[in-house]
Every structure is written in C-alpha cells, then in structure tokens.
Tab-separated table of C-alpha atoms in Angstrom:
chain	number	residue	atom	x	y	z
A	30	MET	CA	99.734	122.945	88.102
A	31	ARG	CA	95.966	123.276	88.347
A	32	ASN	CA	95.466	120.494	85.775
A	33	ILE	CA	97.727	118.186	87.799
A	34	ASN	CA	95.783	118.900	90.988
A	35	THR	CA	92.491	118.324	89.174
A	36	SER	CA	93.663	114.968	87.816
A	37	VAL	CA	94.829	113.936	91.295
A	38	MET	CA	91.404	114.820	92.706
A	39	ASP	CA	89.772	112.826	89.884
A	40	ILE	CA	91.943	109.811	90.723
A	41	ILE	CA	91.097	110.127	94.429
A	42	THR	CA	87.381	110.394	93.608
A	43	ILE	CA	87.490	107.312	91.364
A	44	VAL	CA	89.428	105.353	94.001
A	45	PHE	CA	86.944	106.429	96.664
A	46	CYS	CA	84.072	105.146	94.512
A	47	LEU	CA	85.892	101.831	94.021
A	48	VAL	CA	86.416	101.531	97.779
A	49	ALA	CA	82.714	102.248	98.373
A	50	VAL	CA	81.708	99.575	95.849
A	51	GLY	CA	84.209	97.180	97.417
A	52	ALA	CA	82.729	97.915	100.845
A	53	ILE	CA	79.283	96.991	99.529
A	54	ILE	CA	80.445	93.798	97.779
A	55	TYR	CA	83.033	92.554	100.269
A	56	SER	CA	81.926	93.395	103.804
A	57	ASP	CA	84.790	91.367	105.250
A	58	GLY	CA	88.278	91.965	106.620
A	59	TYR	CA	89.318	92.625	103.017
A	60	LEU	CA	87.834	96.121	103.334
A	61	LEU	CA	90.427	97.213	105.904
A	62	LEU	CA	93.253	95.833	103.760
A	63	VAL	CA	91.956	97.509	100.602
A	64	THR	CA	91.359	100.828	102.371
A	65	THR	CA	94.891	100.821	103.793
A	66	ALA	CA	96.364	100.014	100.373
A	67	VAL	CA	94.293	102.765	98.737
A	68	ILE	CA	95.375	105.365	101.292
A	69	LEU	CA	99.027	104.430	100.772
A	70	LEU	CA	98.534	104.584	97.006
A	71	ILE	CA	96.974	108.067	97.242
A	72	PHE	CA	99.864	109.315	99.377
A	73	PHE	CA	102.360	107.794	96.918
A	74	LEU	CA	100.631	109.414	93.918
A	75	TYR	CA	100.459	112.775	95.676
A	76	ALA	CA	104.150	112.582	96.593
A	77	ALA	CA	105.031	111.670	92.997
A	78	VAL	CA	103.026	114.623	91.655
A	79	GLU	CA	104.682	116.966	94.146
A	80	PHE	CA	108.101	115.608	93.142
A	81	PHE	CA	107.555	115.882	89.384
A	82	SER	CA	106.038	119.375	89.622
A	83	GLY	CA	109.372	120.528	91.071
A	84	ARG	CA	108.492	121.290	94.699
C-alpha cells in the first residue's frame, strides 16, 4: 500500500515538473489545456490505484 502511494506521489511530482517546464516553454493557451489534461490524468491514475488496491 505504502509503495503504491509513493509511486503515485512520484508520478504526480514528475507530471508537475513537466507542467512547470511546459509553462516556461509554452506560455500560451496550451498551458490551460495541458494543465486540465494533467489534472484529469492524475485523478484517473489515483482512481485506478484505489480500485486495484481493493478499496
């Protein structure tokens, strides 16, 4: 359980870094789109982890 949570946090941290880099490179309307997609992806991953861990 703890390993799963740690890996999820690692994924979120990596994604956050990618979003930050994307914000620096593309300071356009793409940022809002990417951020929304990333947030949805994080929620989907978290829901999948919750589902597969049997809760």
